[in-house]
CSV table of C-alpha atoms in Angstrom, one decimal:
chain,number,residue,atom,x,y,z
A,345,MET,CA,25.5,-24.3,40.9
A,346,ASP,CA,26.3,-25.3,44.5
A,347,GLU,CA,24.0,-25.3,47.5
A,348,GLU,CA,25.0,-21.9,48.8
A,349,GLU,CA,24.2,-20.3,45.3
A,350,VAL,CA,20.8,-22.0,45.3
A,351,LYS,CA,20.0,-20.7,48.8
A,352,ALA,CA,21.2,-17.2,47.7
A,353,LYS,CA,19.0,-17.2,44.6
A,354,MET,CA,16.0,-18.5,46.6
A,355,ALA,CA,16.5,-15.7,49.1
A,356,ALA,CA,16.6,-13.1,46.3
A,357,VAL,CA,13.3,-14.4,45.0
A,358,ALA,CA,11.7,-14.3,48.4
A,359,ASN,CA,12.8,-10.7,49.0
A,360,GLN,CA,11.4,-9.4,45.8
A,361,GLY,CA,8.0,-7.7,45.8
A,362,LYS,CA,7.6,-7.5,49.6
A,363,VAL,CA,4.5,-5.7,50.5
A,364,GLN,CA,5.4,-2.5,52.4
A,365,THR,CA,2.1,-1.8,54.0
A,366,ALA,CA,0.6,-4.0,56.7
A,367,GLY,CA,-2.3,-6.2,55.5
A,368,PRO,CA,-4.6,-8.8,56.9
A,369,SER,CA,-2.9,-11.7,58.7
A,370,MET,CA,-3.3,-15.4,58.1
A,371,ASP,CA,-4.6,-15.7,61.7
A,372,THR,CA,-7.4,-13.4,60.8
A,373,LEU,CA,-8.2,-14.7,57.3
A,374,TRP,CA,-7.7,-18.4,57.5
A,375,PRO,CA,-10.6,-19.4,59.9
A,376,GLN,CA,-13.0,-17.8,57.3
A,377,TYR,CA,-11.5,-19.9,54.4
A,378,GLU,CA,-11.3,-23.1,56.5
A,379,GLU,CA,-14.9,-22.9,57.5
A,380,LYS,CA,-16.0,-22.2,54.0
A,381,MET,CA,-14.0,-25.1,52.4
A,382,LYS,CA,-15.0,-27.6,55.1
A,383,ALA,CA,-18.7,-26.7,54.6
A,384,GLU,CA,-18.2,-27.4,50.9
A,385,GLY,CA,-16.9,-30.9,51.7
A,386,LEU,CA,-13.4,-30.4,50.4
A,387,ASN,CA,-10.8,-33.0,51.5
A,388,ASP,CA,-7.9,-32.2,53.8
A,389,ALA,CA,-5.3,-32.3,51.0
A,390,ALA,CA,-7.2,-29.6,49.0
A,391,ILE,CA,-7.6,-27.5,52.1
A,392,ALA,CA,-3.9,-27.8,53.0
A,393,ALA,CA,-2.8,-26.9,49.4
A,394,PHE,CA,-5.0,-23.8,49.4
A,395,LYS,CA,-3.8,-22.7,52.8
A,396,TYR,CA,-0.2,-22.8,51.6
A,397,ASN,CA,-1.0,-20.7,48.5
A,398,LEU,CA,-3.0,-18.2,50.6
A,399,GLY,CA,-0.1,-17.9,53.0
A,400,VAL,CA,2.2,-17.0,50.2
A,401,LEU,CA,-0.3,-14.4,49.0
A,402,VAL,CA,-0.8,-12.9,52.4
A,403,SER,CA,3.0,-12.8,53.1
A,404,GLY,CA,3.5,-10.4,50.2
A,405,VAL,CA,6.3,-12.5,48.7
A,406,SER,CA,6.6,-12.2,45.0
A,407,THR,CA,5.8,-15.3,43.0
A,408,MET,CA,7.7,-14.1,40.0
A,409,ILE,CA,11.0,-15.7,39.0
A,410,PRO,CA,13.3,-13.1,37.6
A,411,ASP,CA,15.8,-14.0,34.9
A,412,SER,CA,18.7,-13.1,37.2
A,413,THR,CA,17.9,-16.1,39.5
A,414,ILE,CA,17.8,-18.8,36.9
A,415,ASP,CA,20.3,-20.5,34.5
A,416,PRO,CA,19.7,-22.2,31.2
A,417,VAL,CA,19.9,-26.0,30.9
A,418,ASP,CA,23.3,-26.9,29.5
A,419,SER,CA,22.1,-29.9,27.5
A,420,LEU,CA,19.2,-32.3,27.1
A,421,PRO,CA,19.2,-35.8,25.7
A,422,ASP,CA,17.9,-36.2,22.2
A,423,LEU,CA,15.0,-38.7,22.0
A,424,ALA,CA,16.1,-39.9,18.6
A,425,SER,CA,19.5,-40.9,20.1
A,426,LEU,CA,18.0,-43.0,23.0
A,427,ASP,CA,17.8,-46.8,22.7
A,428,VAL,CA,14.1,-47.3,23.6
A,429,ALA,CA,12.2,-50.4,22.6
A,430,GLU,CA,8.5,-50.1,22.3
A,431,ASP,CA,6.5,-52.5,24.5
A,432,ALA,CA,2.8,-52.4,23.8
A,433,SER,CA,2.1,-54.8,26.8
A,434,LEU,CA,2.7,-51.8,29.1
A,435,LEU,CA,-0.5,-50.3,27.9
A,436,ALA,CA,-2.4,-52.9,29.9
A,437,SER,CA,-1.2,-51.2,33.1
A,438,THR,CA,-1.4,-47.6,31.7
A,439,LEU,CA,-4.0,-44.9,32.3
A,440,MET,CA,-4.4,-42.1,29.7
A,441,LEU,CA,-5.4,-39.0,31.7
A,442,LYS,CA,-6.6,-35.8,30.1
A,443,LEU,CA,-6.9,-32.6,32.1
A,444,ASN,CA,-10.3,-31.1,31.2
A,445,GLY,CA,-11.2,-28.5,33.9
A,446,GLY,CA,-11.0,-25.2,32.1
A,447,LEU,CA,-13.9,-23.3,30.5
A,448,GLY,CA,-13.4,-21.8,27.0
A,449,THR,CA,-14.6,-18.3,28.0
A,450,GLY,CA,-11.8,-16.7,26.0
A,451,MET,CA,-13.1,-18.5,22.9
A,452,GLY,CA,-16.7,-17.3,23.5
A,453,LEU,CA,-17.8,-20.6,25.2
A,454,ASP,CA,-19.5,-21.1,28.5
A,455,ARG,CA,-18.5,-24.8,28.8
A,456,ALA,CA,-15.4,-26.9,28.5
A,457,LYS,CA,-13.0,-25.7,25.8
A,458,SER,CA,-12.5,-29.3,24.7
A,459,LEU,CA,-16.1,-29.1,23.3
A,460,LEU,CA,-14.9,-26.6,20.7
A,461,GLU,CA,-15.5,-27.9,17.2
A,462,VAL,CA,-12.1,-28.3,15.4
A,463,SER,CA,-12.5,-30.6,12.3
A,464,ASN,CA,-15.4,-32.0,10.3
A,465,GLY,CA,-17.9,-31.6,13.0
A,466,ASN,CA,-15.6,-33.2,15.6
A,467,THR,CA,-14.7,-31.5,18.9
A,468,PHE,CA,-11.4,-32.0,20.8
A,469,LEU,CA,-13.2,-34.6,22.9
A,470,ASP,CA,-14.4,-36.5,19.8
A,471,LEU,CA,-10.8,-36.6,18.5
A,472,ILE,CA,-9.5,-37.8,21.9
A,473,ALA,CA,-12.2,-40.6,22.1
A,474,GLN,CA,-11.3,-41.7,18.6
A,475,GLN,CA,-7.6,-41.7,19.4
A,476,VAL,CA,-8.2,-43.9,22.4
A,477,ALA,CA,-10.4,-46.3,20.3
A,478,SER,CA,-7.7,-46.4,17.6
A,479,MET,CA,-5.0,-47.3,20.2
A,480,LYS,CA,-7.1,-50.0,21.7
A,481,THR,CA,-7.6,-51.6,18.2
A,482,ALA,CA,-4.0,-51.1,17.1
A,483,HIS,CA,-2.5,-52.7,20.2
A,484,GLY,CA,-5.2,-55.1,21.1
A,485,THR,CA,-5.5,-53.9,24.7
A,486,ASP,CA,-8.1,-52.2,26.8
A,487,LEU,CA,-6.3,-49.0,27.4
A,488,ALA,CA,-7.8,-47.2,30.5
A,489,PHE,CA,-8.9,-43.6,30.0
A,490,MET,CA,-10.0,-40.9,32.4
A,491,LEU,CA,-10.6,-37.1,32.5
A,492,MET,CA,-9.9,-34.8,35.3
A,493,ASN,CA,-12.9,-32.5,35.1
A,494,SER,CA,-13.9,-29.5,37.2
A,495,PHE,CA,-17.3,-28.6,38.6
A,496,SER,CA,-17.6,-26.3,35.6
A,497,THR,CA,-17.0,-29.0,32.9
A,498,SER,CA,-18.2,-32.3,34.4
A,499,ALA,CA,-21.9,-32.4,33.2
A,500,ASP,CA,-21.2,-31.1,29.7
A,501,THR,CA,-18.3,-33.4,29.2
A,502,LEU,CA,-20.1,-36.6,30.3
A,503,ALA,CA,-23.0,-35.7,28.1
A,504,ALA,CA,-20.8,-35.2,25.1
A,505,LEU,CA,-19.0,-38.5,25.6
A,506,ALA,CA,-22.1,-40.6,26.2
A,507,LYS,CA,-21.9,-41.6,22.5
A,508,TYR,CA,-18.6,-43.4,23.3
A,509,PRO,CA,-19.7,-46.0,25.9
A,510,ASP,CA,-16.5,-48.0,25.5
A,511,LEU,CA,-14.6,-45.1,27.1
A,512,GLY,CA,-16.4,-45.6,30.3
A,513,THR,CA,-19.1,-43.8,32.2
A,514,GLY,CA,-19.5,-41.8,35.5
A,515,SER,CA,-16.7,-42.5,38.0
A,516,ASP,CA,-15.0,-44.8,35.5
A,517,LEU,CA,-14.5,-42.0,33.1
A,518,GLU,CA,-13.8,-39.0,35.3
A,519,PHE,CA,-12.8,-37.6,38.6
A,520,VAL,CA,-13.5,-34.0,39.5
A,521,GLN,CA,-10.8,-31.6,40.8
A,522,ASN,CA,-11.4,-29.7,44.0
A,523,LYS,CA,-12.7,-26.1,44.3
A,524,ALA,CA,-10.7,-23.1,45.5
A,525,PRO,CA,-12.4,-20.1,47.0
A,526,LYS,CA,-12.0,-16.9,45.1
A,527,VAL,CA,-10.2,-14.2,47.0
A,528,THR,CA,-11.3,-10.5,47.2
A,529,LYS,CA,-8.6,-8.3,45.8
A,530,SER,CA,-9.1,-5.4,48.2
A,531,ASP,CA,-8.9,-7.2,51.5
A,532,LEU,CA,-8.0,-10.8,50.7
A,533,THR,CA,-11.3,-12.1,52.4
A,534,PRO,CA,-13.3,-14.9,50.8
A,535,ALA,CA,-15.3,-13.6,47.8
A,536,SER,CA,-19.0,-13.4,48.4
A,537,TRP,CA,-21.8,-13.5,45.8
A,538,PRO,CA,-25.1,-14.5,47.5
A,539,ALA,CA,-27.0,-14.2,44.2
A,540,GLN,CA,-24.8,-16.8,42.5
A,541,PRO,CA,-22.7,-18.7,45.1
A,542,GLY,CA,-21.2,-20.8,42.4
A,543,HIS,CA,-19.2,-17.8,41.3
A,544,GLU,CA,-17.4,-17.7,44.6
A,545,TRP,CA,-15.4,-20.7,43.6
A,546,CYS,CA,-12.9,-21.5,40.8
A,547,PRO,CA,-11.1,-24.7,39.7
A,548,PRO,CA,-7.6,-24.7,41.2
A,549,GLY,CA,-6.1,-25.9,37.9
A,550,HIS,CA,-3.8,-28.7,36.9
A,551,GLY,CA,-1.7,-28.4,40.0
A,552,ASP,CA,-4.6,-30.0,41.9
A,553,LEU,CA,-4.1,-33.3,40.2
A,554,TYR,CA,-2.6,-35.2,43.2
A,555,PRO,CA,-5.0,-33.7,45.9
A,556,ALA,CA,-7.9,-34.6,43.7
A,557,LEU,CA,-6.8,-38.2,43.4
A,558,LEU,CA,-7.1,-38.7,47.2
């Protein structure tokens, strides 16, 4: 696909799902969100990322990618055919990072879904901790490990992993992803719930990895 075809397909995506009725503008909405996010102490990268996403929402552009605008990959290399030599020494400069920001509400939980018991009394977190310990022993290296938690999962996760002190504690074990303000569907203003202000926010998801590292 040449450059002109790419531009044409991107334009087709942008023109799909345009909102026909006039709605609130970014000039009207953004100052409310900016003030709220700065008051919460969010960093500039998190605020900029949310501003971009809100701008897309307000513009009315569809975020769907129709089949007509994409092509299948012709071929992919087969891992078994690659000549890759294992080098355990690289583990000394490697960090194993697990994304752990989501609640298991769909599974009937009100805490991190990784705390769901899966085998012989072990949760997903137990199995991850045991995997890290096994790799350290097998390769004779102190493999670094961290979790990207959210404000919804941090406390429960740290409590559950306290029995594995070799993993790390506190800021050596986790960093917490940013918050994103919830958006009111009817008018796109920031959601308000004075009785439970925590419900006005949600974790922005795995895409927040890089802003959260800053």
